Amino acid sequence: MSQNIQTLQKEDRVFHPSPEFSARAHVKSMEEYEELYKRSIEDPEAWWSSQASKLVWQRPWDTVLDWSNAPFAQWFLGGKINASENCLDRHVREGHGDRVAIHWVGEPGDTRSLTYADLLRETSRFANALKARGIKAGDRVLIYMPMVPEAAIAMLACARIGAIHSVVFGGFSASSIKDRLEDSEATAIITADGGWRRGSVVPLKANVDEALAAGCSVDTVFVLNRCGNEVTMVEGRDLWWSDAIDGVSDDCPAEGFDSEHPLFILYTSGSTGKPKGVLHATGGFLTGAYSTFYYIFDHQPDDIFWCTADVGWVTGHSYIVYGPMSCGATQIMYEGAPNTPDWGRFWEIIEEYKVTVFYTAPTAIRAFIKAGDSFIDQHDLSSLRLLGSVGEPINPEAWMWYREKIGGGRCPIVDTWWQTETGTIMISPIPGATPTIPGTATRPFFGIDAAVLSADGNECGPNEGGMLVIRKPWPSMLRTIYKDPERFKKTYWGEYEGIYVAGDGSRVDPSGNFWIVGRLDDVLNVSGHRLGTAEIESALVSHSAVAEAAVVGRPDDLKGQAVVAFVTLKAGYQHGPELAKELKIHVGHEIGAIARPDDIRFSQLLPKTRSGKIMRRLLKEIVSKGEVHGDTSTLEDFTALAALQKED
Ligand code: PRX
């Protein structure tokens, strides 16, 4: 194991935060971080209570943590809380109703600014519209929206009445919606006619109609008018957002729910074909979102924050909606693509709104590098004071470029490691304190007992590769996989007793910095998005020509990993470029464009072990090195290797 994970990367550039940055920061020095971290790990319950108590609770909790039924944690038991109240009412009550919550920029250039008072009014109204359609606490509501303020309003309206939202990324296809509907048994969908993406309209409502064609549990579809494209409305089931809130009261009292009341389900890829419904609970999730946003983005009242993620991913949940809004931040929300109308779009927005804190993904940074500096040089980015990165390991070259070109050499970079399951950031620099080194997410957040363990369960020595784990429960941890507690136990807690296994390989350097190497399971990271190889394989096999498929990742300069599919055909089908193209389109239709294979390689047979398992290790070697160097002695059929051929 350690050989597989070990990296020989040597990086000795160290960057300290400037004295000016540290002087104003919430945590001002490494000594302060060390002291606070030590205390937080010695008594995590005290630390997390101190953070939870910064939120508004309608009833205080009696018990901080119940871990007696591990790995099923319960946090802040007895406490009653409303997430929407914490994100909206609280700020209005405290006199900040006029503060802008969202400066929104549509892809075609239209803009809107909504204050906290505006958001509270619109959320309350829409929450009443949900109630009017019979939606109540505990019901599941699927949200399939473009990046418009109503996406956040829809989430907060669900939270307000205790309905459990499940956001599906707008780039996913009808069949992905259908799978998620079947699993969540949602009774309502909130969508839009369309959303703008690279100058075209993504037909969101039409995708919903296709997903619903086979019939299911949904009896209400709310449709926001965003693009004005033609849609079909089904009588009795579908209603326009504007009609739903017309004449509806904007008074919707925020009822307190049990801390453990589910806040949302977010589906994510695992190593089987079926996406996992990661379930998060209200009080704990909000505590983590608030605390990490406050410390890691060093939130200051005059900040203009911008997280470029989509609300369809966990980053959008934690660092567009619940983290920034529970802290009362002002933020940017942008609807479209970074290269529309050209690669200067982000920099133009930063200049215009004087963004101070900017959070994006390494894949976007690499795309900006490729596009060339001319798009940046025309813009004044001097308002920026802090930069963040998330989604995949950031290569040192991209890190340095980000620091120099975007951060003007003066902004600390927080490389934040976390997952859909962890809910909020687990490992990251604290920007006023931590010395940063390109390529490492540095140190665990307060209260997070991260470590790297070897297969036998011992803690690895300095620079020795192993499995990244978290040894103590934390409030924003997933509570279970929706309707599948056995899979929850097996996936995350099966390896070591009471210890969370993240599925990533890592090492810790002698200074205590964590270097994340990447997934150890059959999960790919394509442009910072998680895709299970099994999901793509089952999409391929659902095509009439395909007998068997094996999908692996190939290192890619832009996307991090590219998707390569090895395919065997049923008798009577001819391989060739036409079929390869058809299969790529088919996968795009089954899952979404991000899952479309970059290469399709046809083969007579796939290399398998004697027990019939596909030998992905060999396939990975073929795609990354072009030939096989590893041990092939367990191959069922050696000829299979020679027969693999590329077909684009
Ligand atoms: O492999 C790690 C990688 O993304 C995975 C989590 O993906 P997802 O649940 O979609 O959440 C992405 C946004 C939080 C992790 O298991 N990952 C995420 N951030 C980093 C990272 N790998 C290295 N460095 C990071 N900063």
XYZ file of C-alpha atoms and ligand atoms in Angstrom:
674
model
C 0.000 0.000 0.000
C 2.591 2.535 1.043
C 4.430 2.050 -2.242
C 1.268 2.768 -4.179
C 0.562 5.942 -2.341
C 4.049 7.246 -1.744
C 4.817 10.272 -3.809
C 8.263 11.518 -4.491
C 7.069 15.050 -4.904
C 9.477 17.441 -3.257
C 8.241 20.913 -2.540
C 10.078 23.342 -0.360
C 8.468 26.678 -1.194
C 6.792 27.959 1.961
C 4.567 31.042 2.056
C 3.638 32.786 5.275
C 0.613 35.058 5.565
C 1.566 38.721 5.518
C 1.658 40.537 8.900
C -1.199 42.786 7.658
C -3.386 39.777 6.859
C -2.642 38.069 10.168
C -3.206 41.219 12.200
C -6.844 41.370 11.107
C -7.505 37.611 10.993
C -9.599 35.583 13.461
C -6.566 33.375 14.149
C -3.381 35.415 14.000
C -0.503 32.988 14.394
C 0.491 29.353 14.238
C 0.926 29.374 18.028
C -2.686 30.417 18.353
C -3.768 27.684 15.905
C -1.711 25.023 17.727
C -3.103 26.032 21.087
C -6.708 26.082 19.888
C -6.275 22.847 17.916
C -4.797 21.058 20.924
C -7.663 22.126 23.137
C -10.239 21.218 20.485
C -8.871 17.691 20.157
C -8.531 17.133 23.889
C -12.154 18.122 24.368
C -13.992 18.141 21.020
C -17.388 18.403 22.677
C -16.389 21.654 24.360
C -15.039 23.012 21.099
C -18.112 22.074 19.052
C -20.483 23.394 21.731
C -18.649 26.714 21.593
C -19.290 26.791 17.843
C -22.907 25.604 17.985
C -23.672 28.254 20.556
C -22.888 30.937 17.961
C -26.061 29.839 16.156
C -29.626 30.679 17.158
C -31.347 27.730 18.865
C -35.024 27.731 19.744
C -34.272 25.268 22.515
C -30.765 24.588 23.856
C -29.387 21.044 23.603
C -29.109 18.698 26.563
C -26.402 16.393 25.190
C -23.577 17.522 22.909
C -22.829 14.120 21.382
C -24.300 10.664 21.613
C -21.839 8.218 20.058
C -23.138 5.179 21.892
C -24.645 3.780 18.717
C -21.511 4.383 16.618
C -21.146 4.953 13.709
C -24.556 6.607 13.941
C -23.777 9.921 15.632
C -26.261 12.298 17.193
C -25.229 15.869 17.911
C -26.829 18.501 20.118
C -29.634 16.239 21.263
C -32.646 17.970 22.700
C -31.799 21.150 20.802
C -34.305 22.693 18.422
C -33.130 24.773 15.498
C -34.256 26.145 12.146
C -31.558 26.482 9.465
C -33.516 29.075 7.486
C -33.945 31.244 10.592
C -30.176 31.134 11.150
C -29.463 32.106 7.541
C -32.107 34.831 7.216
C -34.352 35.997 10.097
C -31.433 36.306 12.451
C -29.620 38.871 10.315
C -32.778 40.885 9.707
C -33.536 40.835 13.456
C -30.004 41.991 14.209
C -30.474 45.029 11.982
C -28.787 43.763 8.816
C -31.886 43.425 6.638
C -30.452 45.925 4.149
C -27.199 44.066 3.731
C -26.874 42.455 0.299
C -26.920 38.671 0.609
C -26.533 37.869 -3.089
C -25.223 39.909 -5.989
C -26.386 37.739 -8.826
C -24.994 37.814 -12.374
C -26.851 35.976 -15.128
C -24.902 34.572 -18.018
C -26.525 36.907 -20.602
C -25.529 39.887 -18.434
C -28.689 40.537 -16.415
C -28.063 41.258 -12.719
C -29.988 41.352 -9.447
C -29.007 42.155 -5.877
C -31.044 40.692 -3.024
C -30.712 41.838 0.556
C -31.224 39.590 3.562
C -34.676 41.155 3.991
C -35.499 40.333 0.346
C -34.331 36.754 0.753
C -36.332 36.311 3.949
C -39.490 37.615 2.278
C -39.082 35.461 -0.844
C -38.125 32.367 1.127
C -41.089 32.730 3.476
C -43.443 33.217 0.581
C -42.157 30.200 -1.268
C -42.212 28.123 1.930
C -45.905 28.979 2.233
C -46.364 27.940 -1.404
C -44.766 24.569 -0.573
C -47.113 24.179 2.377
C -50.112 25.064 0.200
C -49.272 22.040 -1.946
C -49.274 19.822 1.124
C -45.496 19.587 1.518
C -44.529 19.132 5.156
C -41.620 18.333 7.459
C -39.800 15.152 6.487
C -41.060 15.139 2.874
C -38.363 14.982 0.227
C -38.205 17.732 -2.390
C -35.945 17.470 -5.420
C -34.368 20.713 -6.651
C -33.099 20.876 -10.248
C -32.281 24.501 -10.917
C -29.895 26.796 -12.725
C -27.625 29.037 -10.653
C -30.200 31.682 -9.806
C -31.127 33.116 -6.381
C -34.286 30.995 -6.443
C -32.096 27.887 -6.127
C -30.966 29.137 -2.692
C -34.480 30.333 -1.886
C -35.859 26.876 -2.719
C -33.328 25.199 -0.411
C -33.972 27.633 2.442
C -37.756 27.345 1.983
C -37.515 23.561 2.345
C -35.333 23.969 5.443
C -37.804 26.466 6.847
C -40.637 23.929 6.895
C -38.438 20.910 7.638
C -38.759 19.370 4.178
C -35.587 17.526 3.127
C -34.094 18.953 -0.044
C -32.159 16.925 -2.533
C -30.465 19.094 -5.122
C -29.600 17.460 -8.437
C -26.888 19.216 -10.452
C -28.420 20.954 -13.490
C -25.883 19.214 -15.760
C -27.262 15.783 -14.905
C -29.601 14.022 -17.298
C -33.212 12.855 -17.059
C -32.194 9.350 -16.064
C -30.051 10.664 -13.205
C -33.083 12.615 -11.973
C -35.189 9.472 -12.240
C -32.740 7.372 -10.177
C -32.641 10.023 -7.459
C -36.421 10.352 -7.442
C -36.855 6.636 -7.076
C -34.468 6.448 -4.174
C -35.638 9.560 -2.327
C -39.353 9.110 -3.128
C -39.626 12.879 -3.444
C -43.149 14.195 -3.805
C -42.251 17.553 -5.343
C -39.692 18.965 -7.767
C -38.549 22.568 -8.004
C -37.102 23.418 -11.391
C -36.960 26.139 -14.060
C -37.900 26.259 -17.721
C -34.184 26.394 -18.481
C -30.848 27.842 -17.478
C -28.189 29.623 -19.521
C -24.973 27.775 -20.228
C -22.465 28.929 -22.865
C -25.068 30.929 -24.700
C -27.635 28.127 -24.946
C -30.594 27.150 -22.844
C -30.300 23.920 -20.867
C -33.833 22.466 -21.065
C -34.315 21.708 -17.386
C -38.099 21.333 -17.409
C -37.979 19.039 -20.450
C -35.469 16.832 -18.604
C -37.797 16.685 -15.611
C -40.695 15.720 -17.892
C -38.607 12.926 -19.375
C -37.699 11.679 -15.895
C -41.330 11.726 -14.846
C -42.635 10.047 -18.002
C -42.394 6.594 -16.452
C -44.571 7.719 -13.524
C -43.479 8.139 -9.904
C -44.241 9.694 -6.546
C -44.146 13.337 -7.682
C -47.386 15.276 -7.538
C -46.091 18.862 -7.764
C -43.565 20.486 -10.094
C -42.762 24.165 -9.484
C -41.328 25.849 -12.574
C -39.392 29.108 -12.397
C -39.548 31.211 -15.517
C -35.884 31.902 -16.246
C -35.242 31.655 -19.982
C -38.722 31.885 -21.494
C -38.140 28.760 -23.548
C -41.116 26.653 -24.588
C -42.206 24.147 -21.931
C -45.124 21.783 -21.490
C -47.095 22.249 -18.282
C -49.084 19.286 -16.995
C -52.436 20.375 -15.629
C -52.786 19.801 -11.911
C -49.128 18.805 -11.432
C -47.052 21.690 -12.769
C -47.266 25.297 -11.652
C -45.236 28.384 -12.359
C -43.196 29.706 -9.450
C -44.696 33.174 -9.962
C -48.250 31.793 -9.749
C -47.372 29.698 -6.714
C -46.296 32.769 -4.718
C -48.896 35.138 -6.123
C -50.896 36.630 -3.248
C -49.204 34.279 -0.770
C -48.301 35.653 2.658
C -44.656 36.414 3.338
C -45.060 35.445 6.956
C -43.970 31.873 7.541
C -42.793 31.335 11.115
C -39.583 29.305 11.313
C -40.469 26.291 13.407
C -37.662 24.757 15.470
C -36.786 21.195 14.451
C -34.813 18.603 16.357
C -31.104 19.087 15.822
C -30.953 15.653 14.190
C -33.839 16.411 11.831
C -32.497 15.724 8.298
C -31.577 18.891 6.412
C -30.737 17.408 3.039
C -29.840 14.373 0.989
C -27.141 14.802 -1.620
C -26.427 11.957 -4.002
C -22.809 11.202 -4.743
C -20.866 8.534 -6.568
C -19.419 5.556 -4.834
C -17.780 2.416 -6.086
C -21.030 0.708 -7.099
C -23.358 1.783 -9.887
C -25.960 3.182 -7.492
C -25.323 6.735 -6.242
C -25.355 7.105 -2.468
C -27.864 9.401 -0.810
C -25.634 11.157 1.734
C -27.856 12.369 4.569
C -26.995 15.441 6.663
C -28.659 16.586 9.892
C -29.667 20.174 10.656
C -27.889 21.285 13.851
C -24.582 19.538 13.257
C -24.307 20.459 9.591
C -25.043 24.096 10.259
C -22.509 24.205 13.095
C -19.786 22.874 10.780
C -20.764 25.173 7.907
C -20.803 28.241 10.149
C -17.556 27.484 11.928
C -15.487 26.500 8.883
C -16.736 29.458 6.861
C -15.909 31.829 9.688
C -12.368 30.562 10.315
C -11.174 29.212 6.981
C -12.498 32.060 4.841
C -11.675 34.344 7.771
C -15.049 35.963 7.323
C -15.111 39.756 7.868
C -18.262 41.885 7.633
C -16.983 43.858 4.641
C -16.028 40.791 2.586
C -17.501 40.066 -0.811
C -17.269 36.311 -1.063
C -17.498 34.272 -4.243
C -17.646 30.495 -4.421
C -17.862 29.466 -8.077
C -19.374 26.026 -7.402
C -22.868 25.022 -8.462
C -25.484 24.509 -5.748
C -25.852 20.976 -7.139
C -22.599 19.960 -5.438
C -21.833 19.893 -1.735
C -19.573 22.932 -2.118
C -22.633 24.941 -3.130
C -24.592 23.662 -0.126
C -21.912 24.490 2.421
C -20.189 27.510 0.913
C -22.924 29.258 -1.065
C -25.964 28.611 1.082
C -25.450 27.452 4.669
C -21.928 28.686 5.571
C -21.945 32.216 4.113
C -25.594 32.834 4.901
C -25.405 31.660 8.499
C -22.504 34.128 8.850
C -24.511 36.910 7.158
C -22.013 37.259 4.308
C -22.431 39.166 1.064
C -21.687 36.988 -1.909
C -21.631 36.707 -5.678
C -23.669 34.101 -7.505
C -22.956 33.626 -11.206
C -25.206 31.607 -13.475
C -23.036 30.641 -16.385
C -19.765 29.299 -17.709
C -16.349 30.867 -16.957
C -15.615 31.279 -20.677
C -18.817 33.055 -21.744
C -18.534 35.371 -23.555
C -14.786 34.804 -23.039
C -12.264 33.668 -20.420
C -12.287 37.121 -18.829
C -15.766 36.721 -17.341
C -14.710 35.828 -13.783
C -12.099 38.597 -13.622
C -14.602 41.117 -14.906
C -17.017 40.102 -12.104
C -14.275 40.276 -9.460
C -13.311 43.752 -10.630
C -16.870 45.031 -10.830
C -18.058 43.749 -7.446
C -14.695 44.130 -5.695
C -14.659 40.503 -4.609
C -12.375 39.941 -1.624
C -12.494 36.155 -1.136
C -12.562 33.814 -4.128
C -13.075 30.027 -3.937
C -12.750 27.845 -7.029
C -11.464 24.485 -8.295
C -8.062 23.402 -9.652
C -9.631 22.287 -12.940
C -10.878 25.856 -13.504
C -7.454 27.255 -12.600
C -5.789 24.979 -15.151
C -8.280 26.077 -17.795
C -7.473 29.732 -17.028
C -3.754 29.036 -17.347
C -4.388 27.464 -20.733
C -6.540 30.370 -21.899
C -3.630 32.757 -21.378
C -2.905 35.749 -19.173
C -4.321 38.351 -21.558
C -7.830 37.829 -20.130
C -6.562 38.611 -16.660
C -4.189 41.442 -17.373
C -7.032 43.743 -18.438
C -8.670 43.531 -14.998
C -7.985 45.015 -11.609
C -8.023 42.165 -9.096
C -6.569 44.176 -6.231
C -9.731 43.789 -4.103
C -8.861 40.111 -3.517
C -7.386 39.239 -0.128
C -7.867 35.471 0.109
C -8.089 32.577 -2.367
C -9.432 29.052 -1.962
C -9.249 25.763 -3.840
C -11.396 22.632 -3.603
C -12.283 19.399 -5.342
C -9.014 17.665 -6.123
C -5.331 17.901 -5.309
C -4.018 21.174 -6.724
C -0.807 20.707 -8.657
C 1.980 23.032 -7.444
C 2.272 24.698 -10.843
C -1.420 25.709 -10.776
C -1.068 26.780 -7.118
C 1.843 29.098 -7.935
C 0.042 30.564 -10.913
C -3.089 31.141 -8.785
C -1.028 32.866 -6.134
C 0.917 35.107 -8.515
C -1.545 35.874 -11.296
C -4.838 36.011 -9.395
C -3.639 36.739 -5.889
C -0.953 39.225 -6.942
C 1.472 37.372 -4.660
C -0.272 38.781 -1.598
C -3.302 36.519 -0.949
C -3.031 33.371 1.166
C -4.431 30.260 -0.533
C -6.608 27.858 1.435
C -6.451 24.433 -0.243
C -9.460 22.810 1.400
C -9.843 19.027 1.593
C -13.272 17.609 2.337
C -16.086 15.517 0.872
C -19.842 15.356 0.384
C -19.830 12.992 3.347
C -17.810 15.206 5.681
C -20.253 18.053 4.966
C -17.725 20.777 5.605
C -13.972 21.410 5.301
C -11.789 18.989 7.278
C -8.215 19.890 6.335
C -7.136 23.385 5.318
C -4.811 26.198 6.204
C -6.197 28.809 8.594
C -5.230 31.772 6.445
C -3.871 34.210 9.047
C -1.843 31.480 10.725
C -0.757 28.522 8.618
C 2.361 28.625 6.438
C 1.252 27.260 3.057
C 3.168 25.062 0.637
C 1.944 24.455 -2.923
C 0.115 21.109 -3.115
C -0.776 20.455 0.518
C -4.079 21.125 2.276
C -1.868 21.455 5.379
C -3.500 20.825 8.783
C -6.825 19.587 10.169
C -9.509 22.050 11.199
C -10.263 22.510 14.905
C -11.967 19.458 16.402
C -10.990 17.236 13.449
C -8.797 14.302 14.404
C -7.386 13.412 10.974
C -4.658 10.821 10.566
C -3.081 8.514 8.006
C -3.211 4.821 8.833
C -1.558 1.780 7.296
C -3.568 -1.325 6.361
C -2.837 -2.863 9.781
C -4.344 0.136 11.524
C -1.143 1.765 12.767
C -0.471 5.424 12.258
C 1.940 5.913 9.368
C 5.310 7.530 9.960
C 6.327 10.835 8.354
C 5.842 10.757 4.572
C 4.621 7.157 4.653
C 1.544 6.697 2.460
C -1.681 5.252 3.844
C -5.392 5.775 4.238
C -6.788 9.113 5.271
C -9.101 8.693 8.270
C -10.907 10.780 10.854
C -10.782 9.245 14.309
C -13.414 11.215 16.164
C -16.974 12.106 15.154
C -17.670 15.701 14.080
C -21.007 17.555 13.843
C -21.295 17.879 10.050
C -20.515 14.217 9.358
C -23.028 12.328 7.257
C -25.526 10.476 9.428
C -26.156 7.587 7.071
C -26.731 6.679 3.457
C -30.417 7.237 2.877
C -32.310 3.958 3.275
C -29.055 1.990 3.327
C -27.428 1.985 6.790
C -25.544 -1.218 5.979
C -23.794 0.410 3.051
C -22.990 3.376 5.289
C -21.331 1.095 7.853
C -19.489 -0.959 5.284
C -18.257 1.934 3.130
C -16.901 4.260 5.792
C -16.541 2.306 9.022
C -15.732 -1.224 7.877
C -11.965 -0.940 7.981
C -11.285 0.121 11.584
C -13.592 0.220 14.607
C -15.181 3.651 15.098
C -12.893 5.356 12.589
C -14.118 7.110 9.433
C -12.284 6.043 6.282
C -12.422 8.767 3.646
C -11.387 6.664 0.646
C -8.418 8.916 -0.133
C -4.733 8.099 0.045
C -2.506 10.540 1.887
C 0.745 11.108 3.716
C 1.735 13.499 6.467
C 5.064 15.297 6.147
C 7.378 15.853 9.141
C 5.753 19.261 9.811
C 2.300 17.707 10.093
C 0.999 18.767 6.664
C -1.401 16.390 4.897
C -0.678 15.662 1.238
C -3.732 14.143 -0.420
C -2.905 11.766 -3.211
C -6.374 10.886 -4.505
C -9.022 8.187 -4.312
C -8.111 4.633 -3.387
C -11.409 3.212 -4.637
C -13.057 3.030 -8.039
C -14.107 6.638 -7.965
C -12.805 9.105 -10.539
C -12.318 12.804 -10.056
C -13.101 14.466 -13.359
C -12.830 18.261 -13.303
C -13.273 18.149 -9.537
C -16.451 16.082 -9.794
C -16.846 12.640 -8.418
C -17.870 9.881 -10.803
C -18.093 6.193 -9.977
C -16.542 3.956 -12.623
C -19.412 1.505 -12.016
C -22.003 4.163 -12.868
C -20.380 4.850 -16.222
C -19.993 1.120 -16.841
C -23.663 0.470 -16.209
C -24.581 3.356 -18.529
C -22.421 1.757 -21.242
C -23.862 -1.690 -20.718
C -27.373 -0.267 -21.080
C -26.529 0.353 -24.756
C -27.725 -2.502 -26.973
C -24.282 -3.056 -28.561
C -22.298 -3.413 -25.354
C -21.630 -6.744 -23.683
C -19.218 -5.586 -21.000
C -17.430 -2.403 -20.012
C -14.623 -1.363 -17.691
C -13.908 2.274 -16.968
C -10.670 3.723 -15.619
C -9.154 7.174 -15.220
C -6.220 8.504 -17.201
C -4.214 11.490 -15.923
C -5.284 14.605 -17.806
C -3.676 18.048 -17.763
C -6.946 19.940 -17.668
C -9.540 17.692 -16.051
C -7.290 15.967 -13.521
C -8.584 12.646 -14.764
C -10.086 11.729 -18.128
C -12.558 8.862 -18.530
C -11.378 5.868 -20.566
C -13.830 3.041 -21.255
C -12.851 -0.450 -22.369
C -15.773 -2.069 -24.114
C -16.554 -5.527 -25.466
C -19.396 -5.811 -27.958
C -22.226 -8.252 -28.345
C -22.120 -10.595 -31.340
C -23.183 -8.902 -34.542
C -21.962 -5.401 -33.636
C -19.011 -3.770 -35.395
C -16.553 -1.609 -33.524
C -15.463 1.653 -35.102
C -15.408 5.428 -34.654
C -19.140 5.751 -35.308
C -20.057 3.393 -32.524
C -17.485 5.024 -30.215
C -19.167 8.366 -30.800
C -22.591 6.880 -30.234
C -21.486 5.346 -26.929
C -20.085 8.660 -25.695
C -23.386 10.378 -26.474
C -25.269 7.530 -24.820
C -23.330 7.963 -21.554
C -23.933 11.719 -21.723
C -27.622 11.025 -22.027
C -27.677 8.443 -19.230
C -25.678 10.427 -16.659
C -24.713 13.873 -17.939
C -22.048 15.447 -20.121
C -19.376 15.327 -17.389
C -19.432 11.509 -17.465
C -18.958 11.218 -21.241
C -15.884 9.024 -21.895
C -12.923 10.770 -23.470
C -11.755 7.526 -25.092
C -13.572 4.339 -25.974
C -11.313 1.341 -26.471
C -12.828 -1.790 -27.934
C -11.580 -5.197 -26.938
C -12.399 -8.851 -27.620
C -12.175 -9.625 -23.933
C -11.371 -7.766 -20.751
C -8.481 -8.871 -18.550
C -9.872 -10.681 -15.522
C -8.703 -12.539 -12.481
C -9.606 -16.214 -12.134
C -12.526 -15.227 -9.956
C -13.854 -13.017 -12.757
C -12.944 -9.570 -11.421
C -11.850 -7.082 -14.031
C -8.217 -6.143 -13.462
C -8.487 -2.390 -13.401
C -4.918 -2.006 -12.262
C -3.754 -3.325 -15.625
C -6.201 -1.198 -17.533
C -5.032 1.858 -15.626
C -1.469 1.063 -16.575
C -2.432 0.656 -20.205
C -4.099 4.049 -20.321
C -1.479 5.948 -18.382
C 1.667 4.307 -19.729
C 0.460 2.710 -22.940
C 1.654 -0.752 -21.887
C 1.540 -3.168 -18.999
C 4.394 -3.349 -16.519
C 2.637 -4.951 -13.583
C 2.292 -8.558 -12.561
C -0.042 -10.307 -14.995
C 0.145 -13.804 -13.533
C -3.471 -13.803 -12.358
C -4.835 -12.982 -15.792
C -7.553 -15.300 -17.023
C -6.822 -14.575 -20.624
C -3.495 -13.109 -21.646
C -4.638 -12.551 -25.200
C -7.086 -9.997 -23.899
C -4.264 -7.556 -23.255
C -2.834 -7.772 -26.738
C -6.259 -7.298 -28.262
C -6.982 -3.947 -26.656
C -7.111 -1.266 -29.263
C -7.904 2.383 -29.302
C -10.826 3.669 -31.317
C -11.922 7.307 -31.138
O -10.589 12.770 -3.448
C -10.943 13.888 -2.661
C -11.230 15.060 -3.572
O -12.636 15.054 -3.791
C -13.244 13.971 -3.070
C -14.596 14.411 -2.553
O -15.430 14.683 -3.629
P -16.866 15.319 -3.385
O -17.594 14.542 -2.352
O -17.504 15.442 -4.720
O -16.582 16.729 -2.795
C -15.852 17.661 -3.523
C -15.908 18.996 -2.817
C -15.611 18.945 -1.380
C -12.271 13.654 -1.971
O -12.442 12.342 -1.483
N -10.849 16.349 -2.968
C -11.680 17.336 -2.554
N -10.968 18.408 -2.146
C -9.662 18.095 -2.279
C -9.594 16.777 -2.801
N -8.407 16.176 -3.007
C -7.292 16.870 -2.715
N -7.279 18.126 -2.232
C -8.428 18.780 -2.005
N -8.399 20.032 -1.553
